[in-house]
Amino acid sequence: MTTTVTNTPSAEARTDRRLSQLDALEAEAILVIREMAGELERPALLFSGGKDSVVMLHLATKAFWPAPIPFPVLHVDTGHNFPEVLAYRDETVERLGLRLVVASVQDYIDDGRLRERADGTRNPLQTMPLLDAINDNRFDGVFGGGRRDEEKARAKERIVSLRDEFGQWDPKNQRPELWNLFNPRHRPGEHVRVFPISNWTEVDIWRYIEREDIPLAPLYYAHEREVFRRDGMWLAVGPYSQPRDDEPVERRLVRYRTVGDMSCTGAVESPARTNADIVLEVAASTLTERGATRADDRISEAAMEDRKKEGYF
Amino acid sequence: MVAATTPVLDPAAVAGAGRGTLLRLATAGSVDDGKSTLVGRLLHDTKSVLSDQLAAVERVSRDRGLTAADLALLTDGLRAEREQGITIDVAYRYFATANRSFVLADCPGHVQYTRNTVTGSSTADVVVLLVDARKGVLEQTRRHLAVTALLRVPHVVVAVNKIDLVDFSQEVYDRVESEVQAVARELGVVDAIAIPVSALDGDNVAERSTRTPWYAGPSLLELLEALPPSDDPANESFRLPVQLVIRPQGAARDPQFRDYRGYAGQVASGVVRVGDEVVALPSGRRTTVTGIDLGEASLEEAFAPQSVTLRLADEIDISRGDVIAAATDAPEPTQDIKAVVCWLGDAPLRPGQRLLLKHGSRTVQTAVRTLDGALDLDDLHAVPAESLSLNDIGLVTLRLASPVPVENYSTSRRGGSFLLIDAHDGRTVAAGMVGATLPTAADAPSQPEGDEEWEI
Ligand SMILES: Nc1nc2c(ncn2[C@@H]2O[C@H](COP(=O)(O)OP(=O)(O)O)[C@@H](O)[C@H]2O)c(=O)[nH]1
Ligand SMILES: [Mg+2]
């Protein structure tokens, strides 16, 4: 028999009624987003403008269509953002009519609640503003774009994951998560982190961006940029990352696999200008996205686990 | 020993991934039987380990004085796991071949972490049960097999591991295999497939080994790639638990949708088409499907497990927690259920206890009427019990505060599964399966009897 599915974006939907992997991942993510919208009083969605949070937001628009997304988005602004990403964030929020809550690391540094680290990276400094924003806005659940394939501590995370009243994750005592039944109930003061795209890999993300034609910040695509080499990565020359004397500046064709704190997020040399190019490039890569681009995760074997235990994304 | 080569991924396979179907695999078996090593080996030998990950694992292995990379470190990623050389919680890893994508859930073996193993197996299409060829069936092997049987995981593979440590002996393999199969049959698992493997060396993992010439079957990977996919949803009845009612009204971003009203949820089973007659439960009101939406796309039909929004002909009262079902054979909502539960709470379950029950998108209050037995793991039948402790499996009778359209777990995993939740702290304390039973002493026979023990 022929398929009766019409007008569907998923060209690969099977006539034998089996969902392709991407369709199965999409269905699971929408299930999770809707269920948490139904269960939680005041959720928010972490939105940085990076590709994973963009995909999550796209899934949320599908989950509630034609109604608007019924919760605000939250950005923890390190003050070290790529300007292109901030511009993209603001355009997207405007286009979708969302309410944006910003928690600013810079404010915390300015008034002394946080101190700049010796190595200059601000990724670990995001935890306190994030937890304060959750408290101040009384968010009881926060959607995050974390993926299990990113990192070995993330590989251990539940889709709906409890945080105690201090925002801490206890990896040795996680709540059971059974079938497709998600339980975000918690005591007052606790909250949950929800990861609808837990089971997506980097290639899945790019194939989905390609399939759904989702607009992204331009720095994900090949462009020429002034860069210098540090710790085996290409860092952009910018207000937060200046070359030392022994680090010559070059102009190279690069793109970003992740976008984060400019001072420690590296670019990769790449000619990939389209989503299709990127799918192939990522598929052929022999390095993980964090291994290729994040200086801060190389510091210690358990850097991510330690940050997560304290309440990091 | 593990060759420390830099892996070369097959980009075509990885880029093509997403078109094939998804298979979810979970490991099971006692502590140290080699579960994490097997998952690491599978990832390594399918070239799914990226060079920085492998380098990190080699570095840690070297620091510990090992001569080869300990592939278990690919999944044992927590600090406490690495310090103790054990698995505490499920690790999820991913790999793809040309025609299938895999989600690997590497589960812990210790009895105290059984709830994590239940977590990993509850969504699995296949459980790979590891048994150490030198030790045979242990208590945790039985417990995990019991859980696998209860959860009705569609496929079970028995990996008789560490075959290198018994000189690749066919005799040992045959003995261990028949021991495992006997236990499996008693628990109702009749079609487990066994493979002799060495997770450490890779024999019969991705490729067939020359060191087990007496074994003519497929390697584990070949077997996984060939497993039949899940049943066609067309063979099941349509059910959709309503998660949300979508009514944008004035908030509609496009004014044409001001009057839109749709019922959003995931198709839990079956197929629904525009024009189908459906019934809303528990109210029992009937209506017709006039539209099926997935985001902006309109579909003629939807099937499990798609997440969609249904539009209906009549404005009947349907809210979150209700179930929309095929009008022809809708389940009867009930307030009294018998079920088998895996107890996952730290404090014991006792008759009389009040809890919350979550089924689909509905949560209701419930009271434990009676505890009708607990599974004795030594002789695998139900014995009388006054309470259930952490990781016990028991049979309970529940009374619900309002009717819920549950189904028998043996006919529908989605319609027959529920959670029990502690209302005070929100913790999930049990996984429940409606209509499942435990083998009783009278029918815990030595000869196999198919999977009847688990039916109503
Ligand atoms: N000789 C041999 N040792 C193995 C094999 N599989 C696992 N091991 C070892 O058995 C121990 C426990 O393995 P691990 O994968 O952590 O077991 P788990 O607790 O089931 O995850 C480790 O020292 C492994 O190196 C095998 O096939 N042969
Ligand atoms: Mg293990």
mmCIF file of C-alpha atoms and ligand atoms in Angstrom, chain B residues 30-37 72 87 161-162 164-165 198-200, ligand 1:
data_model
loop_
_atom_site.group_PDB
_atom_site.id
_atom_site.type_symbol
_atom_site.label_atom_id
_atom_site.label_comp_id
_atom_site.label_asym_id
_atom_site.label_seq_id
_atom_site.Cartn_x
_atom_site.Cartn_y
_atom_site.Cartn_z
ATOM 1 C CA SER B 30 25.344 -9.381 37.638
ATOM 2 C CA VAL B 31 28.197 -7.134 38.763
ATOM 3 C CA ASP B 32 31.444 -7.706 36.865
ATOM 4 C CA ASP B 33 29.920 -9.981 34.270
ATOM 5 C CA GLY B 34 31.202 -7.543 31.653
ATOM 6 C CA LYS B 35 28.269 -5.301 30.691
ATOM 7 C CA SER B 36 30.198 -2.049 30.434
ATOM 8 C CA THR B 37 33.107 -3.729 28.698
ATOM 9 C CA ALA B 72 34.279 0.038 30.332
ATOM 10 C CA THR B 87 28.510 1.151 37.202
ATOM 11 C CA ASN B 161 30.819 -13.751 28.394
ATOM 12 C CA LYS B 162 34.480 -14.237 29.299
ATOM 13 C CA ASP B 164 38.313 -16.551 26.800
ATOM 14 C CA LEU B 165 38.664 -17.461 30.479
ATOM 15 C CA SER B 198 34.546 -12.238 24.981
ATOM 16 C CA ALA B 199 33.714 -8.598 25.609
ATOM 17 C CA LEU B 200 37.342 -8.008 26.514
HETATM 18 N N1 LIG C 1 38.959 -12.037 30.505
HETATM 19 C C1 LIG C 1 37.866 -11.314 30.330
HETATM 20 N N2 LIG C 1 37.580 -10.321 31.187
HETATM 21 C C2 LIG C 1 36.462 -9.573 30.979
HETATM 22 C C3 LIG C 1 35.592 -9.820 29.894
HETATM 23 N N3 LIG C 1 34.580 -8.922 29.949
HETATM 24 C C4 LIG C 1 34.820 -8.132 31.020
HETATM 25 N N4 LIG C 1 35.961 -8.532 31.651
HETATM 26 C C5 LIG C 1 36.526 -7.934 32.871
HETATM 27 O O1 LIG C 1 35.599 -8.092 33.911
HETATM 28 C C6 LIG C 1 35.630 -6.964 34.785
HETATM 29 C C7 LIG C 1 34.258 -6.361 34.933
HETATM 30 O O2 LIG C 1 33.833 -5.802 33.703
HETATM 31 P P1 LIG C 1 32.725 -4.662 33.607
HETATM 32 O O3 LIG C 1 32.510 -4.432 32.166
HETATM 33 O O4 LIG C 1 33.050 -3.513 34.456
HETATM 34 O O5 LIG C 1 31.489 -5.459 34.228
HETATM 35 P P2 LIG C 1 30.023 -4.913 34.594
HETATM 36 O O6 LIG C 1 30.011 -4.726 36.065
HETATM 37 O O7 LIG C 1 29.108 -6.012 34.162
HETATM 38 O O8 LIG C 1 29.812 -3.659 33.819
HETATM 39 C C8 LIG C 1 36.644 -6.007 34.198
HETATM 40 O O9 LIG C 1 37.861 -6.197 34.853
HETATM 41 C C9 LIG C 1 36.718 -6.446 32.752
HETATM 42 O O10 LIG C 1 37.939 -6.129 32.163
HETATM 43 C C10 LIG C 1 35.916 -10.893 28.997
HETATM 44 O O11 LIG C 1 35.217 -11.185 28.030
HETATM 45 N N5 LIG C 1 37.046 -11.602 29.272
#
